Amino acid sequence: MADGKFIWRDGQLVPWGDATVHVLSHALHYGSGVFEGIRAYRTEKGTAVFRLPDHMRRLHRSAEACRIPLEWTVEQLRAAAKEVLAANELDSGYIRPIAFYETGGLGVLPRNVRVVTMIAAWQWGAYLGDDGVRHGIRVKVSPWQRFGRATLPQAKVTGAYINSMLAKVDAVQAGYDEAIMLGNEGTVCEGTGENIFLVKGGVVHTPPLSAGCLDGITRDTVMTLLGEDGYRVVEQDFGREDLYQADELMLTGTAAEVTPVREVDDRPIGKGRPGPVTRRAQALYAELVSGRADEHGGWLDYI
Ligand code: PPE
């Protein structure tokens, strides 16, 4: 990642290199932070941030779930995110807000520990590679179970991402691009940083939130777009064997956008290349975020 110019930290733009934390920060020791990932796109009408208030609302929900007091409102965070893009002269990019317990005392109980909120932005290309977006990626069903009821699957908590990291490192070491994790009940849950969709017989399936997956904003977007396009979209649990028999599989997320899966555990999915529903989802998503769609203009927050 190349250095940017400024990072927003509790109401102020500080030079990128000065946005540091102390080694005794609570969040560093216990993972006590909540975060978001948001993308801004270049459009004909200027830069647009995709579903910005939805992301900031989820940040608030994550913080409330963890009882981390947030000092900034959704509106203030929304303005701050735009300020960060402008200060870094970015007309597109990835925005990373985080709120975490910093200094004031160690020990698991955060007593008198300051909460720091910051927002950074930088250029971030295809999360799973340009080649993955074009031809599909190879995934492995992970030996690591998704954390599920051991913590809060609906909250984007920093500490919980060690679960994702273990699965991701394992998959990449074994020569795959990404891991698919099963939830507490043994059904398919999600990728390490993406939701999952399965297409079978023209019907689009995605696990329900009860499977322990994140309530992804891209998941919601893709469900909406494919539904409007005439596809039947159902939230339904499915198992590992259903992955092997799928006609198409795709992963969705802010960073990953819509990424086709061409192989699971060395078994080709469908014809071993992205199928028509996945291609359609990619096209609809690209049209929407680049401001070329007729519907859902309200999801674009122009600067
Ligand atoms: N599941 C997980 C576990 C997850 O981290 C993400 C986002 C999603 C689903 C999709 O959620 P949404 O972005 O609202 O559609 N992962 C973020 C962080 C990735 C990272 O490596 O950091 C992201 O895509 O920004």
CSV table of C-alpha atoms and ligand atoms in Angstrom, one decimal:
chain,number,residue,atom,x,y,z
A,1,MET,CA,0.0,0.0,0.0
A,2,ALA,CA,1.4,3.4,-1.0
A,3,ASP,CA,1.4,6.1,1.6
A,4,GLY,CA,-1.5,8.6,1.3
A,5,LYS,CA,-1.5,12.2,2.5
A,6,PHE,CA,-4.0,12.5,5.4
A,7,ILE,CA,-5.9,10.3,7.8
A,8,TRP,CA,-9.0,11.6,9.6
A,9,ARG,CA,-8.6,11.0,13.3
A,10,ASP,CA,-11.3,12.2,15.8
A,11,GLY,CA,-12.2,15.3,13.9
A,12,GLN,CA,-8.9,16.2,12.5
A,13,LEU,CA,-6.9,15.4,9.3
A,14,VAL,CA,-3.5,14.3,10.5
A,15,PRO,CA,-0.5,13.5,8.1
A,16,TRP,CA,-0.6,9.8,7.1
A,17,GLY,CA,2.7,9.0,8.9
A,18,ASP,CA,1.6,10.6,12.1
A,19,ALA,CA,-1.5,8.5,12.5
A,20,THR,CA,0.1,6.0,14.9
A,21,VAL,CA,-1.0,4.2,18.0
A,22,HIS,CA,0.8,3.2,21.2
A,23,VAL,CA,2.0,-0.4,21.6
A,24,LEU,CA,-0.1,-0.7,24.8
A,25,SER,CA,-3.3,0.0,22.9
A,26,HIS,CA,-6.2,-2.1,24.2
A,27,ALA,CA,-7.3,-3.1,20.7
A,28,LEU,CA,-3.8,-4.3,19.8
A,29,HIS,CA,-3.9,-6.8,22.7
A,30,TYR,CA,-7.6,-7.8,22.7
A,31,GLY,CA,-8.9,-7.0,19.2
A,32,SER,CA,-11.4,-4.6,20.7
A,33,GLY,CA,-12.3,-2.5,17.7
A,34,VAL,CA,-15.0,-2.3,15.0
A,35,PHE,CA,-14.4,-1.4,11.4
A,36,GLU,CA,-15.9,-1.0,8.0
A,37,GLY,CA,-14.8,-1.2,4.4
A,38,ILE,CA,-16.4,1.1,1.8
A,39,ARG,CA,-15.7,1.8,-1.8
A,40,ALA,CA,-15.8,5.1,-3.8
A,41,TYR,CA,-16.2,5.0,-7.5
A,42,ARG,CA,-15.5,7.4,-10.4
A,43,THR,CA,-18.7,8.3,-12.2
A,44,GLU,CA,-19.6,10.8,-14.9
A,45,LYS,CA,-21.0,13.0,-12.2
A,46,GLY,CA,-17.9,12.8,-10.1
A,47,THR,CA,-16.8,10.6,-7.2
A,48,ALA,CA,-19.6,8.6,-5.6
A,49,VAL,CA,-19.3,6.6,-2.4
A,50,PHE,CA,-21.4,3.4,-2.5
A,51,ARG,CA,-24.0,3.0,0.3
A,52,LEU,CA,-22.0,5.2,2.7
A,53,PRO,CA,-24.7,5.7,5.3
A,54,ASP,CA,-25.4,2.0,5.4
A,55,HIS,CA,-21.8,1.3,6.2
A,56,MET,CA,-21.6,3.9,8.9
A,57,ARG,CA,-24.9,2.6,10.4
A,58,ARG,CA,-23.4,-0.9,10.5
A,59,LEU,CA,-20.3,0.6,12.2
A,60,HIS,CA,-22.6,2.0,14.9
A,61,ARG,CA,-24.4,-1.3,15.3
A,62,SER,CA,-21.1,-3.2,15.6
A,63,ALA,CA,-19.9,-0.7,18.2
A,64,GLU,CA,-23.2,-1.0,20.2
A,65,ALA,CA,-23.0,-4.8,20.1
A,66,CYS,CA,-19.6,-4.6,21.7
A,67,ARG,CA,-20.5,-1.7,24.0
A,68,ILE,CA,-17.8,0.4,22.5
A,69,PRO,CA,-19.0,4.0,22.9
A,70,LEU,CA,-18.8,5.9,19.6
A,71,GLU,CA,-18.3,9.6,19.8
A,72,TRP,CA,-19.3,10.4,16.1
A,73,THR,CA,-22.7,10.2,14.6
A,74,VAL,CA,-23.5,8.5,11.2
A,75,GLU,CA,-23.8,12.0,9.6
A,76,GLN,CA,-20.4,13.1,11.0
A,77,LEU,CA,-18.7,9.9,9.9
A,78,ARG,CA,-20.3,10.3,6.4
A,79,ALA,CA,-18.9,13.8,6.1
A,80,ALA,CA,-15.5,12.7,7.4
A,81,ALA,CA,-15.3,9.9,4.8
A,82,LYS,CA,-15.8,12.4,2.0
A,83,GLU,CA,-13.3,14.7,3.6
A,84,VAL,CA,-10.7,12.0,3.6
A,85,LEU,CA,-11.2,11.2,-0.1
A,86,ALA,CA,-10.9,14.9,-1.0
A,87,ALA,CA,-7.8,15.4,1.2
A,88,ASN,CA,-6.1,12.5,-0.5
A,89,GLU,CA,-7.1,13.7,-3.9
A,90,LEU,CA,-8.8,10.3,-4.6
A,91,ASP,CA,-11.6,10.1,-7.2
A,92,SER,CA,-12.0,6.4,-6.4
A,93,GLY,CA,-10.7,4.1,-3.7
A,94,TYR,CA,-11.3,2.1,-0.6
A,95,ILE,CA,-12.3,3.7,2.7
A,96,ARG,CA,-11.5,2.1,6.0
A,97,PRO,CA,-13.2,3.5,9.2
A,98,ILE,CA,-12.3,2.0,12.5
A,99,ALA,CA,-13.1,2.7,16.1
A,100,PHE,CA,-11.1,1.0,18.8
A,101,TYR,CA,-10.1,1.1,22.4
A,102,GLU,CA,-6.7,2.8,22.7
A,103,THR,CA,-4.8,3.7,25.8
A,104,GLY,CA,-5.8,4.4,29.4
A,105,GLY,CA,-5.2,0.9,30.8
A,106,LEU,CA,-4.8,-2.7,30.0
A,107,GLY,CA,-6.7,-5.7,31.3
A,108,VAL,CA,-9.6,-7.2,29.4
A,109,LEU,CA,-12.2,-4.9,31.0
A,110,PRO,CA,-11.9,-1.6,29.2
A,111,ARG,CA,-12.1,0.8,32.1
A,112,ASN,CA,-11.2,4.4,31.4
A,113,VAL,CA,-9.8,3.4,28.0
A,114,ARG,CA,-10.0,6.0,25.3
A,115,VAL,CA,-11.9,5.2,22.1
A,116,VAL,CA,-10.2,6.4,18.9
A,117,THR,CA,-12.0,6.7,15.6
A,118,MET,CA,-10.2,7.1,12.4
A,119,ILE,CA,-10.9,7.0,8.7
A,120,ALA,CA,-8.3,6.3,6.0
A,121,ALA,CA,-8.6,5.9,2.2
A,122,TRP,CA,-6.4,4.5,-0.5
A,123,GLN,CA,-6.4,2.9,-3.9
A,124,TRP,CA,-7.3,-0.8,-3.7
A,125,GLY,CA,-7.6,-2.9,-6.9
A,126,ALA,CA,-9.3,-6.2,-7.3
A,127,TYR,CA,-9.3,-8.0,-3.9
A,128,LEU,CA,-8.9,-11.4,-5.4
A,129,GLY,CA,-7.0,-10.3,-8.4
A,130,ASP,CA,-7.9,-9.0,-11.9
A,131,ASP,CA,-7.6,-12.6,-13.2
A,132,GLY,CA,-10.0,-13.8,-10.6
A,133,VAL,CA,-12.6,-11.2,-11.6
A,134,ARG,CA,-12.3,-12.3,-15.2
A,135,HIS,CA,-11.8,-16.1,-15.1
A,136,GLY,CA,-12.9,-17.0,-11.5
A,137,ILE,CA,-11.0,-18.0,-8.5
A,138,ARG,CA,-10.1,-21.4,-6.9
A,139,VAL,CA,-11.3,-21.9,-3.4
A,140,LYS,CA,-10.9,-24.5,-0.7
A,141,VAL,CA,-13.4,-25.5,2.0
A,142,SER,CA,-11.6,-24.5,5.2
A,143,PRO,CA,-10.7,-26.8,8.1
A,144,TRP,CA,-11.3,-23.7,10.2
A,145,GLN,CA,-14.9,-23.4,11.3
A,146,ARG,CA,-16.5,-19.9,11.2
A,147,PHE,CA,-16.5,-18.5,14.8
A,148,GLY,CA,-20.3,-18.2,14.8
A,149,ARG,CA,-21.8,-18.1,18.3
A,150,ALA,CA,-18.4,-17.8,19.9
A,151,THR,CA,-18.7,-14.0,19.2
A,152,LEU,CA,-20.9,-11.7,17.2
A,153,PRO,CA,-21.1,-12.7,13.5
A,154,GLN,CA,-23.2,-9.6,12.6
A,155,ALA,CA,-20.6,-7.2,14.0
A,156,LYS,CA,-17.5,-6.3,12.1
A,157,VAL,CA,-15.1,-6.7,15.1
A,158,THR,CA,-11.3,-6.5,14.5
A,159,GLY,CA,-10.4,-9.4,16.9
A,160,ALA,CA,-12.8,-11.8,15.1
A,161,TYR,CA,-10.7,-11.5,11.9
A,162,ILE,CA,-8.1,-13.9,13.3
A,163,ASN,CA,-10.6,-16.5,12.4
A,164,SER,CA,-10.6,-15.2,8.8
A,165,MET,CA,-6.8,-14.9,8.7
A,166,LEU,CA,-6.3,-18.5,9.8
A,167,ALA,CA,-8.5,-19.8,7.0
A,168,LYS,CA,-7.1,-17.4,4.4
A,169,VAL,CA,-3.5,-18.3,5.2
A,170,ASP,CA,-4.3,-22.0,5.2
A,171,ALA,CA,-6.0,-21.7,1.8
A,172,VAL,CA,-3.3,-19.6,0.2
A,173,GLN,CA,-0.5,-21.8,1.5
A,174,ALA,CA,-2.3,-24.8,-0.1
A,175,GLY,CA,-2.3,-22.9,-3.4
A,176,TYR,CA,-5.9,-21.7,-3.5
A,177,ASP,CA,-7.1,-18.1,-3.8
A,178,GLU,CA,-9.7,-18.1,-0.9
A,179,ALA,CA,-11.3,-20.2,1.8
A,180,ILE,CA,-14.9,-21.0,2.2
A,181,MET,CA,-15.9,-21.5,5.9
A,182,LEU,CA,-18.6,-23.7,7.3
A,183,GLY,CA,-20.6,-22.4,10.3
A,184,ASN,CA,-21.6,-23.9,13.6
A,185,GLU,CA,-24.2,-26.2,12.1
A,186,GLY,CA,-21.8,-27.4,9.4
A,187,THR,CA,-23.5,-25.6,6.6
A,188,VAL,CA,-21.8,-23.1,4.3
A,189,CYS,CA,-21.3,-19.8,5.9
A,190,GLU,CA,-19.1,-17.3,3.9
A,191,GLY,CA,-15.6,-16.6,2.6
A,192,THR,CA,-13.0,-15.0,4.9
A,193,GLY,CA,-14.0,-11.5,3.7
A,194,GLU,CA,-17.0,-12.2,1.4
A,195,ASN,CA,-20.5,-13.6,1.3
A,196,ILE,CA,-21.3,-16.5,-1.0
A,197,PHE,CA,-23.9,-17.1,-3.6
A,198,LEU,CA,-24.7,-20.5,-5.3
A,199,VAL,CA,-26.7,-20.8,-8.5
A,200,LYS,CA,-28.4,-24.1,-9.3
A,201,GLY,CA,-31.1,-24.6,-11.9
A,202,GLY,CA,-31.4,-20.9,-12.5
A,203,VAL,CA,-32.2,-20.2,-8.8
A,204,VAL,CA,-29.8,-18.0,-6.7
A,205,HIS,CA,-29.1,-19.2,-3.2
A,206,THR,CA,-27.3,-17.5,-0.4
A,207,PRO,CA,-27.0,-18.6,3.3
A,208,PRO,CA,-29.4,-16.9,5.7
A,209,LEU,CA,-27.8,-14.7,8.4
A,210,SER,CA,-28.6,-17.5,10.9
A,211,ALA,CA,-25.7,-19.4,9.2
A,212,GLY,CA,-23.4,-16.9,11.0
A,213,CYS,CA,-22.4,-14.8,8.0
A,214,LEU,CA,-22.1,-11.1,7.9
A,215,ASP,CA,-25.1,-9.1,6.8
A,216,GLY,CA,-23.1,-8.0,3.8
A,217,ILE,CA,-24.1,-4.8,2.0
A,218,THR,CA,-22.9,-6.2,-1.3
A,219,ARG,CA,-24.9,-9.4,-0.5
A,220,ASP,CA,-28.0,-7.2,-0.1
A,221,THR,CA,-27.2,-5.3,-3.3
A,222,VAL,CA,-26.7,-8.4,-5.4
A,223,MET,CA,-29.9,-10.1,-4.0
A,224,THR,CA,-31.8,-6.9,-4.9
A,225,LEU,CA,-30.3,-6.6,-8.4
A,226,LEU,CA,-30.7,-10.2,-9.4
A,227,GLY,CA,-34.3,-10.2,-7.9
A,228,GLU,CA,-35.2,-7.2,-10.0
A,229,ASP,CA,-33.6,-8.8,-13.0
A,230,GLY,CA,-36.2,-11.7,-12.7
A,231,TYR,CA,-34.1,-14.3,-10.9
A,232,ARG,CA,-35.5,-16.2,-7.9
A,233,VAL,CA,-33.2,-15.4,-5.0
A,234,VAL,CA,-33.6,-17.5,-1.8
A,235,GLU,CA,-31.9,-17.3,1.6
A,236,GLN,CA,-31.3,-21.0,2.3
A,237,ASP,CA,-28.7,-23.1,4.0
A,238,PHE,CA,-26.7,-25.4,1.9
A,239,GLY,CA,-23.9,-27.8,2.5
A,240,ARG,CA,-20.4,-28.6,1.2
A,241,GLU,CA,-21.7,-31.2,-1.2
A,242,ASP,CA,-24.0,-28.5,-2.7
A,243,LEU,CA,-21.0,-26.4,-3.5
A,244,TYR,CA,-19.6,-29.3,-5.6
A,245,GLN,CA,-22.8,-29.7,-7.5
A,246,ALA,CA,-23.5,-26.0,-8.1
A,247,ASP,CA,-23.9,-24.6,-11.6
A,248,GLU,CA,-22.2,-21.3,-10.5
A,249,LEU,CA,-20.7,-19.9,-7.4
A,250,MET,CA,-19.7,-16.3,-6.6
A,251,LEU,CA,-18.3,-14.3,-3.7
A,252,THR,CA,-19.5,-10.8,-2.9
A,253,GLY,CA,-18.1,-8.0,-0.8
A,254,THR,CA,-17.1,-4.4,-0.8
A,255,ALA,CA,-13.5,-5.2,-1.5
A,256,ALA,CA,-14.2,-8.4,-3.7
A,257,GLU,CA,-17.2,-6.8,-5.4
A,258,VAL,CA,-18.6,-9.8,-7.4
A,259,THR,CA,-15.9,-12.4,-7.9
A,260,PRO,CA,-16.7,-15.7,-9.7
A,261,VAL,CA,-15.5,-19.0,-8.3
A,262,ARG,CA,-14.4,-21.5,-10.9
A,263,GLU,CA,-13.2,-24.4,-8.7
A,264,VAL,CA,-13.9,-25.7,-5.2
A,265,ASP,CA,-11.6,-28.3,-3.7
A,266,ASP,CA,-10.1,-29.0,-7.1
A,267,ARG,CA,-13.6,-29.7,-8.6
A,268,PRO,CA,-14.6,-27.5,-11.5
A,269,ILE,CA,-17.8,-25.5,-10.9
A,270,GLY,CA,-20.2,-25.7,-13.9
A,271,LYS,CA,-18.0,-25.4,-17.0
A,272,GLY,CA,-15.0,-24.3,-15.0
A,273,ARG,CA,-15.5,-20.7,-15.9
A,274,PRO,CA,-17.9,-17.9,-14.8
A,275,GLY,CA,-21.5,-18.6,-15.7
A,276,PRO,CA,-24.2,-16.4,-17.0
A,277,VAL,CA,-25.8,-15.4,-13.7
A,278,THR,CA,-22.5,-14.5,-12.3
A,279,ARG,CA,-21.6,-12.4,-15.4
A,280,ARG,CA,-25.0,-10.7,-15.1
A,281,ALA,CA,-24.4,-9.9,-11.4
A,282,GLN,CA,-21.0,-8.5,-12.2
A,283,ALA,CA,-22.4,-6.3,-15.0
A,284,LEU,CA,-25.3,-5.0,-12.9
A,285,TYR,CA,-23.1,-4.2,-10.0
A,286,ALA,CA,-20.5,-2.4,-12.2
A,287,GLU,CA,-23.3,-0.4,-13.9
A,288,LEU,CA,-24.8,0.6,-10.5
A,289,VAL,CA,-21.6,1.7,-8.8
A,290,SER,CA,-20.3,3.6,-11.8
A,291,GLY,CA,-23.6,5.6,-11.9
A,292,ARG,CA,-24.8,4.1,-15.2
A,293,ALA,CA,-27.9,2.4,-13.8
A,294,ASP,CA,-31.4,3.9,-13.8
A,295,GLU,CA,-32.4,2.5,-10.4
A,296,HIS,CA,-31.0,2.9,-6.9
A,297,GLY,CA,-29.4,6.3,-7.5
A,298,GLY,CA,-29.9,6.9,-3.8
A,299,TRP,CA,-27.2,4.4,-3.0
A,300,LEU,CA,-24.6,6.7,-4.5
A,301,ASP,CA,-23.3,9.5,-2.3
A,302,TYR,CA,-21.7,12.0,-4.6
A,303,ILE,CA,-18.9,14.3,-3.4
B,1,PPE,N1,-18.1,-11.4,5.2
B,1,PPE,C1,-17.0,-11.0,5.8
B,1,PPE,C2,-16.4,-11.8,6.8
B,1,PPE,C3,-16.4,-9.7,5.4
B,1,PPE,O1,-15.3,-9.3,6.0
B,1,PPE,C4,-17.0,-8.9,4.4
B,1,PPE,C5,-16.4,-7.6,4.0
B,1,PPE,C6,-18.2,-9.4,3.8
B,1,PPE,C7,-18.7,-10.6,4.2
B,1,PPE,C8,-19.0,-8.6,2.8
B,1,PPE,O2,-19.6,-7.5,3.4
B,1,PPE,P1,-19.9,-6.2,2.6
B,1,PPE,O3,-18.6,-5.5,2.3
B,1,PPE,O4,-20.8,-5.4,3.5
B,1,PPE,O5,-20.6,-6.6,1.3
B,1,PPE,N2,-15.0,-7.6,4.1
B,1,PPE,C9,-14.4,-6.3,4.1
B,1,PPE,C10,-12.9,-6.4,4.5
B,1,PPE,C11,-11.9,-7.1,3.7
B,1,PPE,C12,-10.5,-7.1,4.2
B,1,PPE,O6,-9.7,-7.9,3.8
B,1,PPE,O7,-10.2,-6.1,5.0
B,1,PPE,C13,-14.5,-5.6,2.7
B,1,PPE,O8,-14.9,-6.2,1.7
B,1,PPE,O9,-14.4,-4.4,2.7
